[in-house]
Tab-separated table of C-alpha atoms in Angstrom:
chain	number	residue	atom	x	y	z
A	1	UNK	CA	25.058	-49.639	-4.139
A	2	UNK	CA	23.786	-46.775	-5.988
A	3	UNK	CA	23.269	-42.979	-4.529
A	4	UNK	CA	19.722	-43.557	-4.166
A	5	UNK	CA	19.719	-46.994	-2.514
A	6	UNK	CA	21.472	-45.198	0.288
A	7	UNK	CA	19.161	-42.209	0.776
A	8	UNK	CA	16.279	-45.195	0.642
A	9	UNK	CA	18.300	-46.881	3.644
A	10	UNK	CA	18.489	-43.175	5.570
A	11	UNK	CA	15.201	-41.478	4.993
A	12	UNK	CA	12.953	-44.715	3.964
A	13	UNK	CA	10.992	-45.151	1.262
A	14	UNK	CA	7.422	-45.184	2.192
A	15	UNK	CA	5.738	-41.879	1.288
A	16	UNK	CA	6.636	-39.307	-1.986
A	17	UNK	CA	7.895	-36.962	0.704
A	18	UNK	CA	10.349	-39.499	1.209
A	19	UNK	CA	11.489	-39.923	-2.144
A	20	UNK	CA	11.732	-35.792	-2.417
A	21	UNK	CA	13.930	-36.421	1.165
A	22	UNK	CA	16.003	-38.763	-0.618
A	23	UNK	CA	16.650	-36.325	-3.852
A	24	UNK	CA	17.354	-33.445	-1.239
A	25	UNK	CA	19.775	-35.358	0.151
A	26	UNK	CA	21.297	-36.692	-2.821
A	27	UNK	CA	21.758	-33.302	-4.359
A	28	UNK	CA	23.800	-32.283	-1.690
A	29	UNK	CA	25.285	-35.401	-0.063
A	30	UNK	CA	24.088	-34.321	3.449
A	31	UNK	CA	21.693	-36.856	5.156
A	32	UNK	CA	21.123	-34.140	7.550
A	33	UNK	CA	19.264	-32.368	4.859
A	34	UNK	CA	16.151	-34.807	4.582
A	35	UNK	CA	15.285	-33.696	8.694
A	36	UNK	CA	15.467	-30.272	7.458
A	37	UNK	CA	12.512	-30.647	4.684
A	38	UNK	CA	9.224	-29.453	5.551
A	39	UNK	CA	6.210	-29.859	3.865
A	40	UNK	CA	2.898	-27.739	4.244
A	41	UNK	CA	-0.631	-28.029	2.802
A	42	UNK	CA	-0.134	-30.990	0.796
A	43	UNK	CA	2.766	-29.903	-1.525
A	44	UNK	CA	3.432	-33.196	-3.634
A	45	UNK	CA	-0.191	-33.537	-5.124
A	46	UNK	CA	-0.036	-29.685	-5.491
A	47	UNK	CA	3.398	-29.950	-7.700
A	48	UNK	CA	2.458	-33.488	-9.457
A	49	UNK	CA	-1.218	-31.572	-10.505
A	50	UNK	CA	0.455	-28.720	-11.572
A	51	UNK	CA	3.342	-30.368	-13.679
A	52	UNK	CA	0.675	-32.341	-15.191
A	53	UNK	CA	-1.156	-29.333	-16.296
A	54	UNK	CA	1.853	-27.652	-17.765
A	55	UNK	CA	1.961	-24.821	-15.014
A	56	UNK	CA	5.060	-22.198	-15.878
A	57	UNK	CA	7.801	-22.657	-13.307
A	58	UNK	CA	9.163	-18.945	-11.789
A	59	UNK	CA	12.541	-19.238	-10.573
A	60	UNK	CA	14.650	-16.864	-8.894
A	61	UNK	CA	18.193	-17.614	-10.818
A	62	UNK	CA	19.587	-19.214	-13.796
A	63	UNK	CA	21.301	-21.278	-11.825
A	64	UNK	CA	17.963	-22.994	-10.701
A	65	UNK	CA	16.648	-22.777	-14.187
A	66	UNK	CA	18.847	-24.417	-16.076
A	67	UNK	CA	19.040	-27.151	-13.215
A	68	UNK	CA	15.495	-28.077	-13.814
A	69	UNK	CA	14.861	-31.208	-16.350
A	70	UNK	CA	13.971	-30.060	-19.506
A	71	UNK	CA	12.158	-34.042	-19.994
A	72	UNK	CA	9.181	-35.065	-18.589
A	73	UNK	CA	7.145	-32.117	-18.422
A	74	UNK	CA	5.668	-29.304	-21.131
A	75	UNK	CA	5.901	-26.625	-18.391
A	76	UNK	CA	8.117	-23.128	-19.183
A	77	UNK	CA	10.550	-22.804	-16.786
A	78	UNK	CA	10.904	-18.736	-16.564
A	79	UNK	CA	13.854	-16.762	-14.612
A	80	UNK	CA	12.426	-13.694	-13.052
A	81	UNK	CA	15.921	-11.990	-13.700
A	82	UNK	CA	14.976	-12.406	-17.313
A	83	UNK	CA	12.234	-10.328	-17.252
A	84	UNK	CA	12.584	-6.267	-19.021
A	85	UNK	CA	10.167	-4.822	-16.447
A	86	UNK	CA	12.112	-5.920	-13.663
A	87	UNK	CA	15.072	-4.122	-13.927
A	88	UNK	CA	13.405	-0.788	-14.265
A	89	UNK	CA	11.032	-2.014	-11.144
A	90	UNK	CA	14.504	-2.980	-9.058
A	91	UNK	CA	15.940	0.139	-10.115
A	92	UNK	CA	13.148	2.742	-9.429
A	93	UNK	CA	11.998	0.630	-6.293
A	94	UNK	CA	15.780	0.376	-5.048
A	95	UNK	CA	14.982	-3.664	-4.328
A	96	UNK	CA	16.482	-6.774	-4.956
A	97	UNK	CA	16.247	-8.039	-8.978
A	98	UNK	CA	14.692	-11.329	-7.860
A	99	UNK	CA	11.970	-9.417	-5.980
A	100	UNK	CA	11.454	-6.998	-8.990
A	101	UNK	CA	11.282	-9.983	-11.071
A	102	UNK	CA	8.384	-11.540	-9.344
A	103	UNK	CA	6.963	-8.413	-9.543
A	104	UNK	CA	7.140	-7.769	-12.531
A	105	UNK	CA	5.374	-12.020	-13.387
A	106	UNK	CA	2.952	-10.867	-10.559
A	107	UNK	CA	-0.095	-11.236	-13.123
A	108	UNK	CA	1.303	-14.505	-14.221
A	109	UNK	CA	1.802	-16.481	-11.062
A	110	UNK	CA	-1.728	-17.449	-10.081
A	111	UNK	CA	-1.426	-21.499	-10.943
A	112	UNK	CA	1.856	-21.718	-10.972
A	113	UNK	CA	5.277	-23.438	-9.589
A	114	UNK	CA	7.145	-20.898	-7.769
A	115	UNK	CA	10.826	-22.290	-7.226
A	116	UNK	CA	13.488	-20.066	-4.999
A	117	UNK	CA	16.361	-21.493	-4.502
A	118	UNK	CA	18.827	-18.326	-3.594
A	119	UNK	CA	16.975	-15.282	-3.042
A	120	UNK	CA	15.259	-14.483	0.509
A	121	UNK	CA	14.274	-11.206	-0.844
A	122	UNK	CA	12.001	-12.929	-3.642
A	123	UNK	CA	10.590	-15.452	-1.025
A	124	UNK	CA	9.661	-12.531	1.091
A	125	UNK	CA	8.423	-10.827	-1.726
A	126	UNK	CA	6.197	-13.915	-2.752
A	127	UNK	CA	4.361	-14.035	0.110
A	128	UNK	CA	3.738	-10.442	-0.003
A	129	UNK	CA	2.121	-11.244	-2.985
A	130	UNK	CA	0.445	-14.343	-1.952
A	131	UNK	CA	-1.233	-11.495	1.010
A	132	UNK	CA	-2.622	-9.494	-2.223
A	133	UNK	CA	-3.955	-12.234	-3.773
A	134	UNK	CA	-1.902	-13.968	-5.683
A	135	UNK	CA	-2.598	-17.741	-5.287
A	136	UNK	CA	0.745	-20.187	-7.114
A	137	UNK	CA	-0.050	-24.266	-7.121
A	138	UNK	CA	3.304	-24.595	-5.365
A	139	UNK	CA	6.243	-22.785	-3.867
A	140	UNK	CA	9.653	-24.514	-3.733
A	141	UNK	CA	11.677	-22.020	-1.198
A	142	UNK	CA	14.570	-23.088	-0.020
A	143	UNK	CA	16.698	-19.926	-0.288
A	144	UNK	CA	20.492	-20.099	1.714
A	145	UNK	CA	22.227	-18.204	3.395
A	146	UNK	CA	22.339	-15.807	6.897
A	147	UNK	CA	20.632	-12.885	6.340
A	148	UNK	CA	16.833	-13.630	6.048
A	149	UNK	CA	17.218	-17.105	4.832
A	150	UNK	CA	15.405	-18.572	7.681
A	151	UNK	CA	12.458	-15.868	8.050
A	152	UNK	CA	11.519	-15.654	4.941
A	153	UNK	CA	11.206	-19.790	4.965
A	154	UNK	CA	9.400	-19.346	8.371
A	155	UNK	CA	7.261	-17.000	5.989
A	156	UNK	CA	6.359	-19.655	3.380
A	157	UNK	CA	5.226	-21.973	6.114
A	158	UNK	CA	2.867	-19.504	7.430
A	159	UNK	CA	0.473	-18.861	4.337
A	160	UNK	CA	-1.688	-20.915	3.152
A	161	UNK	CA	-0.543	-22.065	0.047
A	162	UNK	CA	1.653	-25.821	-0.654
A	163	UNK	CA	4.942	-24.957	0.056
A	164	UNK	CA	8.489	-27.532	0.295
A	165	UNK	CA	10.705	-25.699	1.818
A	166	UNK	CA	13.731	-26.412	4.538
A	167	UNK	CA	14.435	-25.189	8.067
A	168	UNK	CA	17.151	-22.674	9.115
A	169	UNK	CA	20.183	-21.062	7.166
A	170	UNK	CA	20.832	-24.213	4.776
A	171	UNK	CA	19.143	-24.691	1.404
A	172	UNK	CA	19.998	-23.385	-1.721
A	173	UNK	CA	19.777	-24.196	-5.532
A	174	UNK	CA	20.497	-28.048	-5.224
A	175	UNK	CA	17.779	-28.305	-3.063
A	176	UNK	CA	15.064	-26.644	-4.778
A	177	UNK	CA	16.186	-27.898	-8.027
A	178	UNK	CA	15.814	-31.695	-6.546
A	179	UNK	CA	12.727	-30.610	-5.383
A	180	UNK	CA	10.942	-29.518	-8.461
A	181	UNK	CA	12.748	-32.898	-10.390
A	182	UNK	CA	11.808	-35.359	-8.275
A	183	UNK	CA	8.131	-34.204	-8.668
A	184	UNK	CA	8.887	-33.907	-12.568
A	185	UNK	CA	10.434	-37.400	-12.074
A	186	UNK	CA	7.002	-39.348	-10.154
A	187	UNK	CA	5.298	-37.348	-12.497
A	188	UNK	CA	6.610	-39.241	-15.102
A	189	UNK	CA	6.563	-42.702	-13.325
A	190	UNK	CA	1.995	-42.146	-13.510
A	191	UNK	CA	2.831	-42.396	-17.445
């Protein structure tokens, strides 16, 4: 029995939330993880649309970035740490890289995925933006860990804007990097 004829057994097969369940849970052999996934204002058509159209994909790490297919989809996956301007920003401002980097992409976020797998700081920082105007297809926040991990997903859920992200402390970069492939991967199934 294959990996993903179990998830289909655990988290059923009957919606594409389930099958981004089923990746989740996959990705980090947890079946605990598919209760955790939450999805607001109609994330999966967001993310399909969006792929389809090529949107860049922001992501807060390499890690996340080179997780992401590079088949299926003509979209740029971009790591904010990668940007020049954000280092200066990080430094001046005496805040985190990740949140300097999505800064610094501010002008160049309207449209697109938005993908943090690591980094409460950047989610926080997103939906400061988000408050300004900024207006992505689709953020992918699952960032991990015990210090603002949870609020800054509570945060996400809050705005209005599609958003996948997971409940609590857990997540991390297997997580969002499942997300944003399994909507790479139904993309590709429309073909």
């Amino acid at each position: 029995m294959t990996s993903r004829n179990i998830a289909r057994r655990i988290v059923g097969d009957d919606t594409l939330e389930d099958r981004v369940r089923q990746r989740c849970m996959i990705a980090t052999g947890d079946p605990e993880v598919a209760k955790i996934m939450r999805f607001n204002n109609n994330p999966i058509d967001a993310g399909l649309e969006a792929i389809k159209n090529g949107a860049p994909i922001f992501v807060d790490i390499n890690m996340v970035k080179v997780g992401i297919s590079k088949k299926g989809h003509n979209c740029d996956v971009i790591c904010v740490l990668d940007e020049d301007a954000g280092a200066k920003i990080a430094h001046e401002y005496g805040i985190t890289r990740t949140s300097a980097g999505f800064l610094a992409c501010r002008d160049r976020l309207d449209g697109a995925i938005i993908a943090i797998g690591n980094a409460p700081s950047a989610a926080l920082t997103v939906c400061r933006l988000i408050e300004h105007g900024v207006r992505p297809a689709l953020i992918v926040g699952t960032p991990v860990g015990f210090v603002n991990a949870a609020e800054s997903k509570d945060e996400i859920r809050k705005i209005d804007v599609p958003s996948i992200t997971c409940v609590g402390t857990r997540g991390g970069t297997p997580i969002a990097v499942a997300c944003v492939n399994e909507l790479i991967a139904i993309t590709g199934d429309g073909d």
